[in-house]
């Protein structure tokens, strides 16, 4: 790929801002639900997850632990008052593993992807989260990896772990922005998700989350009851692709997500 084309693709990977309809629900009720949701998740971690971590670590039954994580994620979505509408499931082949790459506007996205991808799934998370006591330990057992590109050896170890998890029949979910975006925003995608797809040889499935920023957006301090929309878009093949194809694959994936989110402001 020429340097000029590479620069054009990099320039295309910029922040987009979409129209955001403000909620007309009671902010007081939203704050109460927000703290109730975190009370529920804290209770799950302290009184259910911790004993299970000890038991399943000893027994080395990660599939069983995944089932408990799925239950916990569903319970938390209920505590948040969230219902989920999923479209595009017909785009997925039964029994096949994928790299799901999505936007990220809310904590709700993580639980929703984990539950509604329709298959056993691992997640790629910030490396800092793996250092959190109990929580980080559980993430490691629950097929959550962190790819630290600043440390080549650790990045290599993480990719090898990811390959092993894929061989065990799991898919992976990656929030390619690397952090939660502010309500209405789509941040530039990072390359790590595409690297993972190329290393594992799995197809990429773009996923668009809508309305989660209105229900429990970043820095809003509220959680409103409502419907999460999760759109599973047609897969993008990585067959025959090399490191030279990283930016084209990244832009194709991001454009698919952006198109599903609507028309950004200024266009």
Short mmCIF file of C-alpha atoms in Angstrom, two decimals:
data_model
loop_
_atom_site.label_atom_id
_atom_site.label_comp_id
_atom_site.label_asym_id
_atom_site.label_seq_id
_atom_site.Cartn_x
_atom_site.Cartn_y
_atom_site.Cartn_z
CA UNK A 1 0.00 0.00 0.00
CA UNK A 2 1.33 3.43 -0.92
CA UNK A 3 2.12 5.95 1.81
CA UNK A 4 -0.45 8.34 0.33
CA UNK A 5 -3.25 5.77 0.54
CA UNK A 6 -2.18 4.84 4.07
CA UNK A 7 -2.38 8.50 5.12
CA UNK A 8 -5.86 8.82 3.60
CA UNK A 9 -7.08 5.81 5.58
CA UNK A 10 -5.56 7.16 8.80
CA UNK A 11 -7.28 10.52 8.19
CA UNK A 12 -10.60 8.73 7.69
CA UNK A 13 -10.32 7.11 11.13
CA UNK A 14 -11.41 10.23 13.02
CA UNK A 15 -13.93 11.00 15.74
CA UNK A 16 -17.54 11.22 14.58
CA UNK A 17 -20.40 12.83 16.49
CA UNK A 18 -23.98 11.68 15.97
CA UNK A 19 -27.23 13.41 16.95
CA UNK A 20 -28.23 12.49 20.49
CA UNK A 21 -31.77 12.67 21.79
CA UNK A 22 -31.77 13.61 25.45
CA UNK A 23 -33.81 11.45 27.81
CA UNK A 24 -36.94 13.02 29.27
CA UNK A 25 -37.01 10.59 32.21
CA UNK A 26 -36.53 11.62 35.83
CA UNK A 27 -32.85 12.18 36.59
CA UNK A 28 -33.50 11.39 40.25
CA UNK A 29 -34.90 7.97 39.35
CA UNK A 30 -31.98 7.49 36.96
CA UNK A 31 -29.50 8.13 39.76
CA UNK A 32 -31.28 5.70 42.07
CA UNK A 33 -31.22 2.99 39.39
CA UNK A 34 -27.54 3.74 38.68
CA UNK A 35 -26.51 3.10 42.28
CA UNK A 36 -28.85 0.11 42.53
CA UNK A 37 -27.17 -1.40 39.45
CA UNK A 38 -23.72 -1.02 41.01
CA UNK A 39 -24.96 -2.44 44.32
CA UNK A 40 -26.18 -5.51 42.42
CA UNK A 41 -22.90 -6.00 40.56
CA UNK A 42 -20.89 -5.53 43.78
CA UNK A 43 -23.02 -8.15 45.52
CA UNK A 44 -22.54 -10.57 42.63
CA UNK A 45 -18.76 -10.12 42.72
CA UNK A 46 -18.36 -10.37 46.50
CA UNK A 47 -20.83 -13.09 47.44
CA UNK A 48 -21.23 -15.19 44.29
CA UNK A 49 -18.27 -14.64 41.97
CA UNK A 50 -15.55 -14.89 44.63
CA UNK A 51 -16.51 -18.40 45.90
CA UNK A 52 -17.03 -19.54 42.30
CA UNK A 53 -13.60 -18.23 41.31
CA UNK A 54 -11.95 -20.30 44.01
CA UNK A 55 -13.95 -23.41 43.10
CA UNK A 56 -13.59 -23.23 39.32
CA UNK A 57 -9.94 -22.24 39.48
CA UNK A 58 -9.34 -25.38 41.48
CA UNK A 59 -11.50 -27.53 39.20
CA UNK A 60 -10.30 -25.78 36.01
CA UNK A 61 -13.81 -25.77 34.54
CA UNK A 62 -13.87 -22.54 32.60
CA UNK A 63 -16.95 -23.47 30.58
CA UNK A 64 -18.96 -23.75 33.80
CA UNK A 65 -17.59 -20.40 34.96
CA UNK A 66 -18.67 -18.86 31.63
CA UNK A 67 -22.24 -19.99 32.34
CA UNK A 68 -22.17 -18.20 35.69
CA UNK A 69 -20.74 -15.06 34.05
CA UNK A 70 -23.56 -15.19 31.51
CA UNK A 71 -26.09 -15.42 34.35
CA UNK A 72 -24.45 -12.51 36.19
CA UNK A 73 -24.45 -10.33 33.07
CA UNK A 74 -28.15 -11.04 32.46
CA UNK A 75 -28.98 -10.23 36.08
CA UNK A 76 -27.08 -6.95 35.87
CA UNK A 77 -28.88 -5.93 32.66
CA UNK A 78 -32.18 -6.56 34.47
CA UNK A 79 -31.03 -4.46 37.41
CA UNK A 80 -30.31 -1.64 34.94
CA UNK A 81 -33.82 -1.98 33.52
CA UNK A 82 -32.42 -2.87 30.10
CA UNK A 83 -34.16 -4.94 27.46
CA UNK A 84 -32.18 -6.01 24.40
CA UNK A 85 -33.22 -6.06 20.75
CA UNK A 86 -30.77 -7.97 18.55
CA UNK A 87 -30.79 -7.83 14.74
CA UNK A 88 -28.57 -9.56 12.18
CA UNK A 89 -28.15 -12.94 13.88
CA UNK A 90 -28.78 -14.52 10.49
CA UNK A 91 -25.37 -13.16 9.43
CA UNK A 92 -23.61 -15.70 11.67
CA UNK A 93 -22.92 -19.34 10.86
CA UNK A 94 -23.90 -21.73 13.68
CA UNK A 95 -20.89 -23.09 15.52
CA UNK A 96 -18.38 -20.74 13.89
CA UNK A 97 -16.09 -18.44 15.87
CA UNK A 98 -15.65 -14.75 15.05
CA UNK A 99 -13.93 -11.58 16.19
CA UNK A 100 -16.77 -9.22 17.12
CA UNK A 101 -15.63 -5.60 16.82
CA UNK A 102 -17.96 -2.93 18.16
CA UNK A 103 -18.34 0.64 19.29
CA UNK A 104 -18.38 1.31 23.03
CA UNK A 105 -20.56 3.97 24.67
CA UNK A 106 -21.59 2.33 27.94
CA UNK A 107 -20.84 -0.40 30.47
CA UNK A 108 -24.04 -1.96 29.16
CA UNK A 109 -22.28 -2.84 25.89
CA UNK A 110 -19.98 -5.33 27.59
CA UNK A 111 -22.73 -7.32 29.30
CA UNK A 112 -24.89 -7.22 26.17
CA UNK A 113 -22.16 -8.51 23.86
CA UNK A 114 -21.22 -11.22 26.36
CA UNK A 115 -24.79 -12.50 26.57
CA UNK A 116 -26.21 -11.88 23.10
CA UNK A 117 -23.35 -12.77 20.76
CA UNK A 118 -25.02 -16.18 20.67
CA UNK A 119 -21.87 -18.16 21.40
CA UNK A 120 -19.14 -18.60 23.99
CA UNK A 121 -17.07 -15.47 23.90
CA UNK A 122 -13.89 -14.06 25.37
CA UNK A 123 -13.21 -10.35 25.65
CA UNK A 124 -10.25 -8.05 25.13
CA UNK A 125 -10.01 -5.51 27.96
CA UNK A 126 -7.74 -2.76 29.22
CA UNK A 127 -4.69 -4.25 30.89
CA UNK A 128 -5.37 -2.11 33.99
CA UNK A 129 -8.60 -4.03 34.69
CA UNK A 130 -6.73 -7.31 35.07
CA UNK A 131 -4.89 -5.80 38.06
CA UNK A 132 -8.11 -5.14 40.02
CA UNK A 133 -8.33 -7.58 43.00
CA UNK A 134 -10.92 -10.38 42.54
CA UNK A 135 -12.36 -8.72 39.43
CA UNK A 136 -9.13 -9.04 37.46
CA UNK A 137 -8.62 -12.60 38.66
CA UNK A 138 -12.12 -13.49 37.48
CA UNK A 139 -11.52 -11.86 34.12
CA UNK A 140 -8.43 -13.98 33.59
CA UNK A 141 -10.39 -17.18 34.29
CA UNK A 142 -13.34 -15.98 32.20
CA UNK A 143 -11.30 -15.78 28.98
CA UNK A 144 -10.59 -12.06 29.14
CA UNK A 145 -7.20 -10.99 27.80
CA UNK A 146 -5.37 -7.68 27.66
CA UNK A 147 -2.98 -7.00 24.79
CA UNK A 148 -0.23 -4.62 25.91
CA UNK A 149 1.43 -3.42 22.70
CA UNK A 150 3.96 -1.41 24.70
CA UNK A 151 5.45 -4.70 25.93
CA UNK A 152 6.28 -6.97 23.03
CA UNK A 153 6.73 -10.14 25.08
CA UNK A 154 3.49 -9.70 27.00
CA UNK A 155 1.63 -8.88 23.78
CA UNK A 156 2.95 -12.09 22.25
CA UNK A 157 1.88 -14.09 25.32
CA UNK A 158 -1.62 -12.57 25.16
CA UNK A 159 -1.99 -13.41 21.47
CA UNK A 160 -0.91 -16.99 22.13
CA UNK A 161 -3.50 -17.22 24.90
CA UNK A 162 -6.12 -15.83 22.51
CA UNK A 163 -5.24 -18.46 19.91
CA UNK A 164 -5.64 -21.20 22.50
CA UNK A 165 -9.03 -19.83 23.58
CA UNK A 166 -10.10 -19.77 19.91
CA UNK A 167 -8.96 -23.38 19.51
CA UNK A 168 -11.24 -24.20 22.44
CA UNK A 169 -14.18 -22.94 20.37
CA UNK A 170 -14.55 -19.39 21.67
CA UNK A 171 -15.12 -16.16 19.77
CA UNK A 172 -13.72 -12.80 20.90
CA UNK A 173 -15.33 -9.43 21.47
CA UNK A 174 -13.27 -6.25 21.13
CA UNK A 175 -14.33 -2.65 21.80
CA UNK A 176 -12.06 -1.13 19.19
CA UNK A 177 -12.16 2.46 20.48
CA UNK A 178 -10.18 1.31 23.51
CA UNK A 179 -12.44 3.15 25.96
CA UNK A 180 -16.04 4.27 26.31
CA UNK A 181 -16.92 7.19 24.07
CA UNK A 182 -18.97 10.11 25.31
CA UNK A 183 -22.70 9.99 24.42
CA UNK A 184 -23.24 10.35 20.67
CA UNK A 185 -19.58 9.84 19.75
CA UNK A 186 -17.68 7.24 17.73
CA UNK A 187 -13.95 7.43 18.46
CA UNK A 188 -11.12 6.31 16.14
CA UNK A 189 -10.65 2.54 16.13
CA UNK A 190 -7.38 1.06 17.35
CA UNK A 191 -5.52 -1.58 15.34
CA UNK A 192 -5.33 -4.24 18.07
CA UNK A 193 -8.67 -5.81 17.12
CA UNK A 194 -7.55 -6.26 13.51
CA UNK A 195 -4.23 -7.72 14.63
CA UNK A 196 -6.17 -10.25 16.71
CA UNK A 197 -8.36 -11.18 13.75
CA UNK A 198 -5.33 -11.71 11.51
CA UNK A 199 -3.45 -13.69 14.15
CA UNK A 200 -6.39 -16.02 14.82
CA UNK A 201 -7.59 -16.17 11.21
CA UNK A 202 -11.19 -15.51 12.24
CA UNK A 203 -13.67 -13.38 10.27
CA UNK A 204 -14.50 -9.94 11.65
CA UNK A 205 -18.09 -9.19 12.60
CA UNK A 206 -18.84 -5.47 13.04
CA UNK A 207 -21.35 -4.82 15.84
CA UNK A 208 -23.15 -1.52 16.43
CA UNK A 209 -24.59 -0.67 19.85
CA UNK A 210 -27.31 1.97 19.85
CA UNK A 211 -29.11 3.72 22.71
CA UNK A 212 -26.76 2.48 25.45
CA UNK A 213 -25.35 6.00 25.80
CA UNK A 214 -28.86 7.33 26.51
CA UNK A 215 -29.50 4.61 29.09
CA UNK A 216 -26.16 4.64 30.94
CA UNK A 217 -23.75 6.97 29.18
CA UNK A 218 -20.21 7.79 30.19
CA UNK A 219 -19.96 10.37 33.00
CA UNK A 220 -23.76 10.75 33.21
CA UNK A 221 -24.14 9.05 36.60
CA UNK A 222 -27.59 7.73 35.67
CA UNK A 223 -29.14 4.47 34.47
CA UNK A 224 -32.49 4.66 32.70
CA UNK A 225 -34.72 1.71 31.84
CA UNK A 226 -35.06 1.16 28.11
CA UNK A 227 -34.13 -0.91 25.07
CA UNK A 228 -30.59 -1.60 23.91
CA UNK A 229 -30.24 -2.10 20.16
CA UNK A 230 -27.46 -4.47 19.10
CA UNK A 231 -26.93 -4.81 15.33
CA UNK A 232 -24.80 -7.75 14.16
CA UNK A 233 -23.50 -6.81 10.71
CA UNK A 234 -22.26 -9.05 7.86
CA UNK A 235 -18.84 -10.68 8.48
CA UNK A 236 -15.65 -9.39 6.85
CA UNK A 237 -13.26 -12.13 5.75
CA UNK A 238 -9.60 -12.05 6.83
CA UNK A 239 -8.65 -14.97 4.59
CA UNK A 240 -5.47 -14.22 2.66
CA UNK A 241 -5.05 -10.86 4.43
CA UNK A 242 -1.70 -9.69 5.74
CA UNK A 243 -0.33 -6.91 7.92
CA UNK A 244 -0.57 -4.63 4.86
CA UNK A 245 -4.35 -4.96 5.03
CA UNK A 246 -4.75 -3.77 8.63
CA UNK A 247 -5.86 -0.21 7.87
CA UNK A 248 -8.24 -1.17 5.01
CA UNK A 249 -9.86 -3.80 7.28
CA UNK A 250 -10.06 -1.31 10.16
CA UNK A 251 -11.76 1.33 8.01
CA UNK A 252 -14.15 -1.20 6.44
CA UNK A 253 -15.15 -2.40 9.91
CA UNK A 254 -15.53 1.09 11.35
CA UNK A 255 -17.50 2.36 8.35
CA UNK A 256 -19.94 -0.53 8.74
CA UNK A 257 -20.52 0.39 12.40
CA UNK A 258 -20.77 4.12 11.62
CA UNK A 259 -23.33 3.53 8.84
CA UNK A 260 -25.51 1.58 11.27
CA UNK A 261 -25.34 4.39 13.85
CA UNK A 262 -26.78 6.91 11.39
CA UNK A 263 -25.60 10.15 9.81
CA UNK A 264 -22.95 12.04 11.81
CA UNK A 265 -23.23 15.77 12.39
CA UNK A 266 -21.57 17.89 9.71
CA UNK A 267 -22.43 15.53 6.84
#
